Tab-separated table of C-alpha atoms and ligand atoms in Angstrom:
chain	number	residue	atom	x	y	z
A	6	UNK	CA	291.163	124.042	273.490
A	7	UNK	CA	290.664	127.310	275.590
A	8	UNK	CA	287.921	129.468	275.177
A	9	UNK	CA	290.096	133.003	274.482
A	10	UNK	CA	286.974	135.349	273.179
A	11	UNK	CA	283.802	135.433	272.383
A	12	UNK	CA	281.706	138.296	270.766
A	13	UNK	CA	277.928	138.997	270.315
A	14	UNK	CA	277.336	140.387	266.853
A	15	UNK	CA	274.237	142.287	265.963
A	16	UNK	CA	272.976	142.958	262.479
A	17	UNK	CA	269.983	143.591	260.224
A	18	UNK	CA	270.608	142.312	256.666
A	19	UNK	CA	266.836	142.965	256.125
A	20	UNK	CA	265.765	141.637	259.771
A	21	UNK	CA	267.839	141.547	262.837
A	22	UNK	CA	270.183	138.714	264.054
A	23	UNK	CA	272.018	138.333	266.810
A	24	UNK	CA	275.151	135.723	266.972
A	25	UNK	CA	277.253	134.873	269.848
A	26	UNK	CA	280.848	133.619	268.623
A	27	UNK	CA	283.624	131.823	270.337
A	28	UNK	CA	287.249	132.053	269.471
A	29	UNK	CA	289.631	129.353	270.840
A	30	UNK	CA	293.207	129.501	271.346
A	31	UNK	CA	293.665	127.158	268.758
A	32	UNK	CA	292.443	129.753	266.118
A	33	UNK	CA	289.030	127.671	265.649
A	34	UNK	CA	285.778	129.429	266.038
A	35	UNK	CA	282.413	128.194	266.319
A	36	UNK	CA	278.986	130.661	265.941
A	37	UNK	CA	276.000	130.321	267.434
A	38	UNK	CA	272.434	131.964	266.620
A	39	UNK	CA	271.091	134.054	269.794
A	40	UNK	CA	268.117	135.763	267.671
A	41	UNK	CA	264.440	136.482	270.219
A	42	UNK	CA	262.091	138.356	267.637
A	43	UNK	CA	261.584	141.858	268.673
A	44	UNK	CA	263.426	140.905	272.329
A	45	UNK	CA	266.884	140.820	270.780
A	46	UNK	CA	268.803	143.713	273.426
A	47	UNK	CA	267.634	141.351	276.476
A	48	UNK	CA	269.519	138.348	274.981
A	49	UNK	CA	272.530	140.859	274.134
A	50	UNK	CA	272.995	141.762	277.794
A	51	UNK	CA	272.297	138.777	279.085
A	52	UNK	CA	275.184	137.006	277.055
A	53	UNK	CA	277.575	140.490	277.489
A	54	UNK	CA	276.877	141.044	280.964
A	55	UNK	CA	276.495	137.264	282.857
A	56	UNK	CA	277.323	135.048	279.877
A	57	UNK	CA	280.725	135.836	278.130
A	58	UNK	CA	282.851	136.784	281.170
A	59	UNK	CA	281.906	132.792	282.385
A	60	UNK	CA	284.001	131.529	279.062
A	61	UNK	CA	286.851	133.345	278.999
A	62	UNK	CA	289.359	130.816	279.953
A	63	UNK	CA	286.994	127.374	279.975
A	64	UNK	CA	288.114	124.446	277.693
A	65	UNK	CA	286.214	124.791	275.038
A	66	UNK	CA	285.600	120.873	274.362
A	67	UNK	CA	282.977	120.585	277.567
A	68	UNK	CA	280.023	121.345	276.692
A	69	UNK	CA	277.934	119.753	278.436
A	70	UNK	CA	279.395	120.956	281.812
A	71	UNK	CA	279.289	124.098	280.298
A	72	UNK	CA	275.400	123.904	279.548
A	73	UNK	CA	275.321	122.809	283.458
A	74	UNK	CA	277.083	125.927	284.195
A	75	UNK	CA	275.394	128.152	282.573
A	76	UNK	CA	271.804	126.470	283.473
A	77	UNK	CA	272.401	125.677	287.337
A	78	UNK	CA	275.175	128.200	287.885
A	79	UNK	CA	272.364	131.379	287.263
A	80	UNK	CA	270.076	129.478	290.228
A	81	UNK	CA	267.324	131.631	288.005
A	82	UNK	CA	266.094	128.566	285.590
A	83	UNK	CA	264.619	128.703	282.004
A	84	UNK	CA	262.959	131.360	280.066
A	85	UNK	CA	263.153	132.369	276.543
A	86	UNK	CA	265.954	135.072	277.539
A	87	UNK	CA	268.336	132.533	278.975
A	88	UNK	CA	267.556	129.389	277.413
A	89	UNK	CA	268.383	131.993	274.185
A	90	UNK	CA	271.554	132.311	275.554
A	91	UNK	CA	272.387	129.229	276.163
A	92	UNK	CA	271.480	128.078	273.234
A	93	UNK	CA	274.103	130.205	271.462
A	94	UNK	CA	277.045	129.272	273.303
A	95	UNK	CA	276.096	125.279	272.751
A	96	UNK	CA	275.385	125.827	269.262
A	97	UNK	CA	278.966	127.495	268.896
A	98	UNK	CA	280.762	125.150	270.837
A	99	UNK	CA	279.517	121.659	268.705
A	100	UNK	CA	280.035	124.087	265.907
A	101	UNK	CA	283.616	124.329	267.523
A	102	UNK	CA	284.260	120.638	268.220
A	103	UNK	CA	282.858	119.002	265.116
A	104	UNK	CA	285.065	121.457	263.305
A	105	UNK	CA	288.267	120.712	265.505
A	106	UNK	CA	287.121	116.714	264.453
A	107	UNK	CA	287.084	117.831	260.522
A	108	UNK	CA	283.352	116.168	260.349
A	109	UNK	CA	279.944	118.005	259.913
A	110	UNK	CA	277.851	118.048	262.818
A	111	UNK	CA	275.694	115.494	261.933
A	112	UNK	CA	278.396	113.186	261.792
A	113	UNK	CA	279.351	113.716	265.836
A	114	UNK	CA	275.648	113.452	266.667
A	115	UNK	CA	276.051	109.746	265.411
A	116	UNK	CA	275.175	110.378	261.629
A	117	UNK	CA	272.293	110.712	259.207
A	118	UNK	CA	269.459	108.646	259.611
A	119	UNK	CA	268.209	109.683	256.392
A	120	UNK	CA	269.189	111.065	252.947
A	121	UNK	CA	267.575	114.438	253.455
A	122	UNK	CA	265.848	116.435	255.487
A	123	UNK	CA	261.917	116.898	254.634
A	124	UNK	CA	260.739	120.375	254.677
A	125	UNK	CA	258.256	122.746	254.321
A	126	UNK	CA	257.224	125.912	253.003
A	127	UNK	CA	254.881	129.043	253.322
A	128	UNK	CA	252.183	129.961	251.030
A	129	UNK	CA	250.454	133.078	251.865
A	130	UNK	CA	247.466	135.152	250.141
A	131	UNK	CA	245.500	137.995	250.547
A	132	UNK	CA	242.514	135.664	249.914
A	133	UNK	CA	241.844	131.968	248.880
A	134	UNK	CA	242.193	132.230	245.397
A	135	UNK	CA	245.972	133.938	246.081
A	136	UNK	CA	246.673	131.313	248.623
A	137	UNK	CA	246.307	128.255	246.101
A	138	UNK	CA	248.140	130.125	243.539
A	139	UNK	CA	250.925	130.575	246.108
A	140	UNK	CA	250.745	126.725	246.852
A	141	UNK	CA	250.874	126.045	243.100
A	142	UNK	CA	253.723	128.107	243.438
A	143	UNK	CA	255.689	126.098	245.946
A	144	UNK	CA	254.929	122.878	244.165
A	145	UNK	CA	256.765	124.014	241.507
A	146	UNK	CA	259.690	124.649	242.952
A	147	UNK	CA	259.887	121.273	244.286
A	148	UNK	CA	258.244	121.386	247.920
A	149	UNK	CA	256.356	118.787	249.090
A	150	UNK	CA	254.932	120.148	252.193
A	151	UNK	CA	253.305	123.533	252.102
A	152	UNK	CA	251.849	125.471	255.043
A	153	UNK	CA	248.752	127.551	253.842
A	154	UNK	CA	247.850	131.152	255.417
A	155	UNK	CA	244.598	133.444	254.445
A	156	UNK	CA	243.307	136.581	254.835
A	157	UNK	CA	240.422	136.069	256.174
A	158	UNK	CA	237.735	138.524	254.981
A	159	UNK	CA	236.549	141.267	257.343
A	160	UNK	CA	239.230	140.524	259.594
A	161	UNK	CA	242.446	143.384	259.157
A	162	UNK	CA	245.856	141.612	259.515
A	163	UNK	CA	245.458	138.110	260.122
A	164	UNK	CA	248.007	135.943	261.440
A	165	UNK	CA	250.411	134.517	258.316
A	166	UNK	CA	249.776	137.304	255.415
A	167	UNK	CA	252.774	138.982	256.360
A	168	UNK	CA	254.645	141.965	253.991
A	169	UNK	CA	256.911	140.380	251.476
A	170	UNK	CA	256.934	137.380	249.047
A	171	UNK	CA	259.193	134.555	249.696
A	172	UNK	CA	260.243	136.214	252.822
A	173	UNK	CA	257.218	136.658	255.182
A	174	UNK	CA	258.347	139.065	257.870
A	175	UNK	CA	256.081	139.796	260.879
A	176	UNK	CA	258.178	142.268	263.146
A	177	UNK	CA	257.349	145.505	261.031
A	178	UNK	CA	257.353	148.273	263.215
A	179	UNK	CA	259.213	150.416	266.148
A	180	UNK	CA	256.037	149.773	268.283
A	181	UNK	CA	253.540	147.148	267.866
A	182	UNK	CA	251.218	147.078	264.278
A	183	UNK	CA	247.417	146.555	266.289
A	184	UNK	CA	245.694	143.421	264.275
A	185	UNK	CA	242.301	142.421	264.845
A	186	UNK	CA	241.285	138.747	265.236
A	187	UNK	CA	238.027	137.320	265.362
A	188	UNK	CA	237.697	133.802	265.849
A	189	UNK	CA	234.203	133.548	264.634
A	190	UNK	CA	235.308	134.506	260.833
A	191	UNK	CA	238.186	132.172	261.178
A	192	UNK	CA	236.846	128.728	262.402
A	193	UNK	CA	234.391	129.039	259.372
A	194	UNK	CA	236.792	130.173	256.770
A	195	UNK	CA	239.464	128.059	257.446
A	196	UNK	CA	237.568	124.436	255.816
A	197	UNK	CA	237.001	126.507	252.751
A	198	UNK	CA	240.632	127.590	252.383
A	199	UNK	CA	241.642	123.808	252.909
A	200	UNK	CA	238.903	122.679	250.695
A	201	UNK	CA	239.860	125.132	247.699
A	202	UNK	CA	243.495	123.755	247.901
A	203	UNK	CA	242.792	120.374	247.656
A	204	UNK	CA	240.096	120.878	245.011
A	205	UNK	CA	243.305	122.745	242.832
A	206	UNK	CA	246.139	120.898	244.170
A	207	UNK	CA	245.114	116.962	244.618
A	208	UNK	CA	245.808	114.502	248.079
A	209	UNK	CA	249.520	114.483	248.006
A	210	UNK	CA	250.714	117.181	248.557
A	211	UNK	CA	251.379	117.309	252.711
A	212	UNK	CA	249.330	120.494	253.774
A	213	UNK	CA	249.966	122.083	256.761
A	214	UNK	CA	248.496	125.387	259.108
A	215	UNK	CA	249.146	127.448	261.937
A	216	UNK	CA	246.800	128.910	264.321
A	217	UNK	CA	248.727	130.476	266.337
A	218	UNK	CA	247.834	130.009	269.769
A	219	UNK	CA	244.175	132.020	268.895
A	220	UNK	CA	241.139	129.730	269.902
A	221	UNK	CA	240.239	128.152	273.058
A	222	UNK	CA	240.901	124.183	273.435
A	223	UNK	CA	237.086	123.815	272.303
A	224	UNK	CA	237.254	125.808	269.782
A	225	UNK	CA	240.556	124.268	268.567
A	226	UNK	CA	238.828	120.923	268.708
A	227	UNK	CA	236.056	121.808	266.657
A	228	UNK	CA	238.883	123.502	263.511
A	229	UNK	CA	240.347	120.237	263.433
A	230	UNK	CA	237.406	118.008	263.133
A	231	UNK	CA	236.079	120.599	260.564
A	232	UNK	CA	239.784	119.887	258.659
A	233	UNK	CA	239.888	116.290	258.681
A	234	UNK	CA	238.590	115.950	255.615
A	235	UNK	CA	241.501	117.782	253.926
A	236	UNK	CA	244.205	115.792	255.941
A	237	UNK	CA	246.486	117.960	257.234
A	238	UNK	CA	250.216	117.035	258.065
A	239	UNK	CA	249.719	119.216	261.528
A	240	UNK	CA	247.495	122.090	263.347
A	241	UNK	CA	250.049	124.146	264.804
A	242	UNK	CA	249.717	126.084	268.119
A	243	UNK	CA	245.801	125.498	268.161
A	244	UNK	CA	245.493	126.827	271.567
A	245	UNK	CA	247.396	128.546	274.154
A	246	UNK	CA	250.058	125.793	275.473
A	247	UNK	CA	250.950	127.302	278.639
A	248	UNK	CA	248.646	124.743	280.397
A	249	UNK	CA	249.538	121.618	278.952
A	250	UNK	CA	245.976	119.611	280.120
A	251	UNK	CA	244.208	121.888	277.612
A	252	UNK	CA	245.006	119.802	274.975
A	253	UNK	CA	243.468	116.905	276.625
A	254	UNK	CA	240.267	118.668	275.289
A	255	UNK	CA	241.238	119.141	271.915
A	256	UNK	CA	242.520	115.680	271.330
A	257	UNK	CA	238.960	114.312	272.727
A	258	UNK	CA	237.553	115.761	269.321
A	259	UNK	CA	240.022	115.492	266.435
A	260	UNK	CA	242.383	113.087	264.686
A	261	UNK	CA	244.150	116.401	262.941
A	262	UNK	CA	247.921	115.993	263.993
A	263	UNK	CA	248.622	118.294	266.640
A	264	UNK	CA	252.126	120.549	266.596
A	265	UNK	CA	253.282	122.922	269.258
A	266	UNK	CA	256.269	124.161	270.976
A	267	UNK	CA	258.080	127.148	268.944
A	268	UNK	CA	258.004	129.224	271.810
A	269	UNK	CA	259.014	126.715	273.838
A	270	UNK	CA	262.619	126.764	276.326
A	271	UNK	CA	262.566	123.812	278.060
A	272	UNK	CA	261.431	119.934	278.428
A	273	UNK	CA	259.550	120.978	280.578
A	274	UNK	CA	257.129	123.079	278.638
A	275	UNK	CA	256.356	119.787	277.287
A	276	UNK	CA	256.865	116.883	279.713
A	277	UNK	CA	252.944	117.066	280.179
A	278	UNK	CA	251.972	116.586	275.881
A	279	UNK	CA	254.536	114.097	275.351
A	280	UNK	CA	253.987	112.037	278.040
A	281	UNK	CA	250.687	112.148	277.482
A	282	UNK	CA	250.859	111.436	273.656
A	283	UNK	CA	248.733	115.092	273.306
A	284	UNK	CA	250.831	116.223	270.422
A	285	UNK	CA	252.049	114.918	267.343
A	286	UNK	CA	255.019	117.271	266.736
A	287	UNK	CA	257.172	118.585	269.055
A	288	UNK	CA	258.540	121.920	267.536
A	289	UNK	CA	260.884	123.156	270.059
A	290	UNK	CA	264.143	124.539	268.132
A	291	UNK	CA	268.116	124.442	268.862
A	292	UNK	CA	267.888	128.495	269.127
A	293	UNK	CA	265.118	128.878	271.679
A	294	UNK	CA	265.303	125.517	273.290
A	295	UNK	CA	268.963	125.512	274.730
A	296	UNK	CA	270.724	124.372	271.756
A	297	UNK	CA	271.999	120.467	270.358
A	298	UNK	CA	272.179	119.641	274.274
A	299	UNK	CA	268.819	120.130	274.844
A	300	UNK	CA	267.077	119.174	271.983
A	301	UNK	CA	268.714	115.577	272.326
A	302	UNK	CA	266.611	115.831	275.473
A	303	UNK	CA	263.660	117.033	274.453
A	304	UNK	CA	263.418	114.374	271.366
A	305	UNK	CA	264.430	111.380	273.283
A	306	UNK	CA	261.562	112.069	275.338
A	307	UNK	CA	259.161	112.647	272.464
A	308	UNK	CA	260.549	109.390	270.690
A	309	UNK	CA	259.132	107.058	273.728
A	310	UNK	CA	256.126	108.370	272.857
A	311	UNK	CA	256.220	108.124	269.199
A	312	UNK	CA	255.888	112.063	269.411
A	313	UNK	CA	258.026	113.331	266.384
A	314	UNK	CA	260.189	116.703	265.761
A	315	UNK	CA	259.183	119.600	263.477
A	316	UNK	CA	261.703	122.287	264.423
A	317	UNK	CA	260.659	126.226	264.169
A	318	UNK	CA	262.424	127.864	261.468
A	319	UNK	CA	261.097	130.914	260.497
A	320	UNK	CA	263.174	134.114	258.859
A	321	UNK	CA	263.506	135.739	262.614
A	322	UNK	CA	266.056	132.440	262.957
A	323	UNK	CA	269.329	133.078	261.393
A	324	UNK	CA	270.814	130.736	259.228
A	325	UNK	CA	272.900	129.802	262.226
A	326	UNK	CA	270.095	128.422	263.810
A	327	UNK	CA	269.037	126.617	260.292
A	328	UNK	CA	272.259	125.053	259.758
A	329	UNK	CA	272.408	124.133	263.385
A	330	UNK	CA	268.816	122.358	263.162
A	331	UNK	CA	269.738	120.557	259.899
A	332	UNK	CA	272.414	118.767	261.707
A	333	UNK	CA	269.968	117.981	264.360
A	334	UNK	CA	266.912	116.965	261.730
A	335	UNK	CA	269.412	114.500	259.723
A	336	UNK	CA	270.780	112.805	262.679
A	337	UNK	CA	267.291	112.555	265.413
A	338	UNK	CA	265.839	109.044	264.619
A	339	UNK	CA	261.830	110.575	265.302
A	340	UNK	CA	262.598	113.445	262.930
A	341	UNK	CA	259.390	114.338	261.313
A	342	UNK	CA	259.728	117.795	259.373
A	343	UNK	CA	261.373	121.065	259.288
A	344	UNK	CA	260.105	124.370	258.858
A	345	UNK	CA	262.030	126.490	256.260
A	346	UNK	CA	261.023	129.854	255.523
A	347	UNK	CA	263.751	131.461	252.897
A	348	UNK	CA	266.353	134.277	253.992
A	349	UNK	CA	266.839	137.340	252.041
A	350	UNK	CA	269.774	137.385	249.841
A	351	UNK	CA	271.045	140.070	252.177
A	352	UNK	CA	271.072	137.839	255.113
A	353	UNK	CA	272.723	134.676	252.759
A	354	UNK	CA	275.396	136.888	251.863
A	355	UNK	CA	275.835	137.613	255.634
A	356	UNK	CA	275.600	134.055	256.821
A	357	UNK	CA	277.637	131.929	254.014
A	358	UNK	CA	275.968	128.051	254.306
A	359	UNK	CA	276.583	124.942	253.304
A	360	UNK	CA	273.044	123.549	253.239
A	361	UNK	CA	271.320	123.191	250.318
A	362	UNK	CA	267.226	122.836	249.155
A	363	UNK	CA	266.701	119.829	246.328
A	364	UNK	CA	263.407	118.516	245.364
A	365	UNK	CA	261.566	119.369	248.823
A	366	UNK	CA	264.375	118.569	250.964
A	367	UNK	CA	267.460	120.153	252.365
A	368	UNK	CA	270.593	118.765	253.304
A	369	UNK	CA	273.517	120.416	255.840
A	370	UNK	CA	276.367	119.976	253.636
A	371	UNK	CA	279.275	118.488	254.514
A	372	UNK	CA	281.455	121.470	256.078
A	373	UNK	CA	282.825	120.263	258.869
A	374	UNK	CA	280.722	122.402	262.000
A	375	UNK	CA	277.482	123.631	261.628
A	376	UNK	CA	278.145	124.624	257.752
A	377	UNK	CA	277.162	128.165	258.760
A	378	UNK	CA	279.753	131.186	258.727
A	379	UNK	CA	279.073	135.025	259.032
A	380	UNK	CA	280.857	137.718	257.380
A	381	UNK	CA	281.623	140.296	260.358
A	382	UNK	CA	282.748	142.822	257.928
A	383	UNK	CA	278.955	142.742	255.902
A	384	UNK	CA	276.922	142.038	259.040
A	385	UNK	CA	278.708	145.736	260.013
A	386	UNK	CA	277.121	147.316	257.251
A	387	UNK	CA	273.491	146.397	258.569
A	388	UNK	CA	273.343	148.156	261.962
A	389	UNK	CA	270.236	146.962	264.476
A	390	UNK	CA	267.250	148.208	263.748
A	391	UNK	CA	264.280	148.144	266.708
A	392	UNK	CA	261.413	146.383	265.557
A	393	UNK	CA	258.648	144.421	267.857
A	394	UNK	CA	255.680	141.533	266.631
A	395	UNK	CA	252.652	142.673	266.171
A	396	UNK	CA	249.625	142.706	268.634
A	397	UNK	CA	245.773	141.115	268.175
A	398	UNK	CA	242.607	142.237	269.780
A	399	UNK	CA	239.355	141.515	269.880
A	400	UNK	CA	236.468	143.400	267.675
A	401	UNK	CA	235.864	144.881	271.251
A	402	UNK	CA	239.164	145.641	271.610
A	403	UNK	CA	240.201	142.955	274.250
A	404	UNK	CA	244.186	142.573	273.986
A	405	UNK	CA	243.885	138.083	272.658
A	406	UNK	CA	247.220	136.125	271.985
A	407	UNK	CA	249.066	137.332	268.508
B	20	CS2	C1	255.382	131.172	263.084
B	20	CS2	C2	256.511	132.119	263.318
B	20	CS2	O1	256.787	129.986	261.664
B	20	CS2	C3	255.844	129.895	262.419
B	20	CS2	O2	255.246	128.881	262.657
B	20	CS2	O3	254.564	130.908	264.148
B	20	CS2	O4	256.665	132.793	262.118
B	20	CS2	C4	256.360	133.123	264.447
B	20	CS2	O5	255.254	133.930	264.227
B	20	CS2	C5	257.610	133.946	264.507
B	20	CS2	O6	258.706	133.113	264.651
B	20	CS2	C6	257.568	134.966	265.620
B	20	CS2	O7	258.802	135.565	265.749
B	21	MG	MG1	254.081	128.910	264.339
């Protein structure tokens, strides 16, 4: 099966998406998500320019020497912008070959290793009483994991209170919305947030929180010792991950489960935690992480160390990516949880799927591929739209991490 075309498509059925797909000689196609959040033109030219003149002519069914091509062949290794890229053409070409084999993706990967795919959701308030509504809220519709976000008061635009309802969406402006953040307010808010939801909402619901990247390791290890007694699922992104020791600290002072990794692009942005059992979660996703090819990597590692997966899936990941993960999450024996934050019905009706949410999970359907399709003709009528992710600084005005 020869590789005859392949086209990025960019559109903004409410946010933007890009998608790489591949056309074979055969007449099958496979699609790929290729989506960086408020980065999306780099991607674009990097799969225009160096990526898609590579194809043209391969056999469609290697992908794995393909990956090698694309990942040794550029001599310049890793980075969100290339491991992006390559990420789309892998997702597109197991999208290709398990729909060439008639079988869902899962199916190639070596099948499900459970029924469905535990997930979780995003409750978001203005203040604690509106977050524990919102988790109500998400109970009822059948999740059983629930990450819980704040405003925090005094402190304008913290990280998780996002415009819109079901679907939270950060990247809001042409040029950076300023936030504040003041760790201070935060480390002693947080407990009471936690504390108010259990109070309302009982021990069994799975509760989970991001911190995103904000506090120093010390810091970090003091929010989780000051959670444990509201037993969260995970702390995600507790401190700044680009040295790995750091969480040597934090894990000196807490038993909260530790996630990182959604900005992750390689194993090796996590060699260090996983060997060193200083995560719980690995959350590296097919989109930014080099697609199915590398995340069998990445999670064969993590299972030696009993380190388990919770893939990123936010809105700024198309469905592409979802269905693509789903795949992954029903087939990876250390699965432990995916994120799922809901599209807008503009972007469903752009990306037709196959997967499906029941009672807290979600399942990739049995389409053979990835179960994810786009509609060129819609996606056309939502051109790109620039938009970037906020910024965070200090009461002082110090730029800190967003
Ligand atoms: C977040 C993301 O879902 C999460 O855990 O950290 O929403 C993140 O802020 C966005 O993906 C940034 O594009
Ligand atoms: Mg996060």
């Amino acid at each position: 099966m020869i590789i005859r075309n392949a086209k990025v498509i960019i559109c903004s059925p409410g946010r933007n998406f890009v998608t790489l797909k591949i056309e074979t000689d055969q007449g099958v196609y496979g699609i790929g998500d290729a989506t960086l959040n408020g980065r999306e033109k780099a991607v674009v030219a990097y799969l225009e320019d160096h990526v898609v003149p590579l194809l043209i002519g391969r056999d469609a069914s290697r992908i794995e020497d393909i990956w090698q091509a694309l990942y040794r062949g550029a001599y310049w290794r890793r980075g969100p912008i290339t491991m992006t890229a390559i990420a789309a053409v892998d997702t597109a070409l197991w999208d290709i070959k398990a729909k060439a084999a008639g079988m869902p993706l899962y199916q190639l990967l070596g099948g499900a290793s459970r029924n469905g795919v535990l997930v979780y959701g995003h409750a978001n308030g203005a203040d604690i009483a509106e977050t524990v509504d919102q988790v109500g809220r998400y109970k009822d519709m059948g999740y059983r994991a629930i990450r819980a976000q704040s405003g925090i008061p005094g402190v304008k635009g913290a990280y998780g209170v996002g415009r819109g309802d079901m679907y939270y969406e950060p990247a809001d402006a042409i040029l950076p919305t300023e936030t504040l953040w003041d760790t201070s307010s935060y480390v002693t808010f947080a407990p009471k947030l936690f504390e108010a939801i259990r109070n309302e909402h009982g021990d069994e619901i799975e509760l989970l929180h991001d911190v995103h990247h904000r506090l120093s390791p010390i810091e970090a290890g003091r929010l989780g010792k000051s959670l444990e007694p509201y037993r969260l699922f995970w702390m995600e992104d507790c401190t700044s991950a680009e040295n790995q020791e750091a969480f040597q600290l934090v894990r000196q002072h807490t038993v909260t489960p530790l996630a990182v990794g959604e900005i992750f692009n390689s194993i090796h942005d996590c060699r260090e935690l996983i060997q060193n059992q200083l995560i719980d979660y690995i959350r590296a996703t097919v989109v930014h992480a080099g697609g199915i090819t590398h995340m069998r990597q990445i999670a064969g590692l993590a299972a030696l160390y009993q380190v388990r997966t919770g893939c990123h899936g936010a809105t700024d990941l198309s469905p592409a990516s979802m269905g693509a993960a789903l795949h992954f999450d029903l087939w990876v024996p250390n699965f432990g949880i995916q994120e799922y934050m809901r599209h807008s019905e503009e972007t469903d009706a752009v990306f037709p799927h196959s997967y499906n949410f029941e009672d807290g999970y979600l399942h990739p359907g049995e389409t053979p591929g990835i179960g994810v399709d786009i509609d060129e003709k819609l996606a056309a009528k939502y051109p790109y739209q620039p938009r970037q992710l906020p910024i965070a600084r200090l009461r002082d005005g110090t730029m800190w991490n967003w």
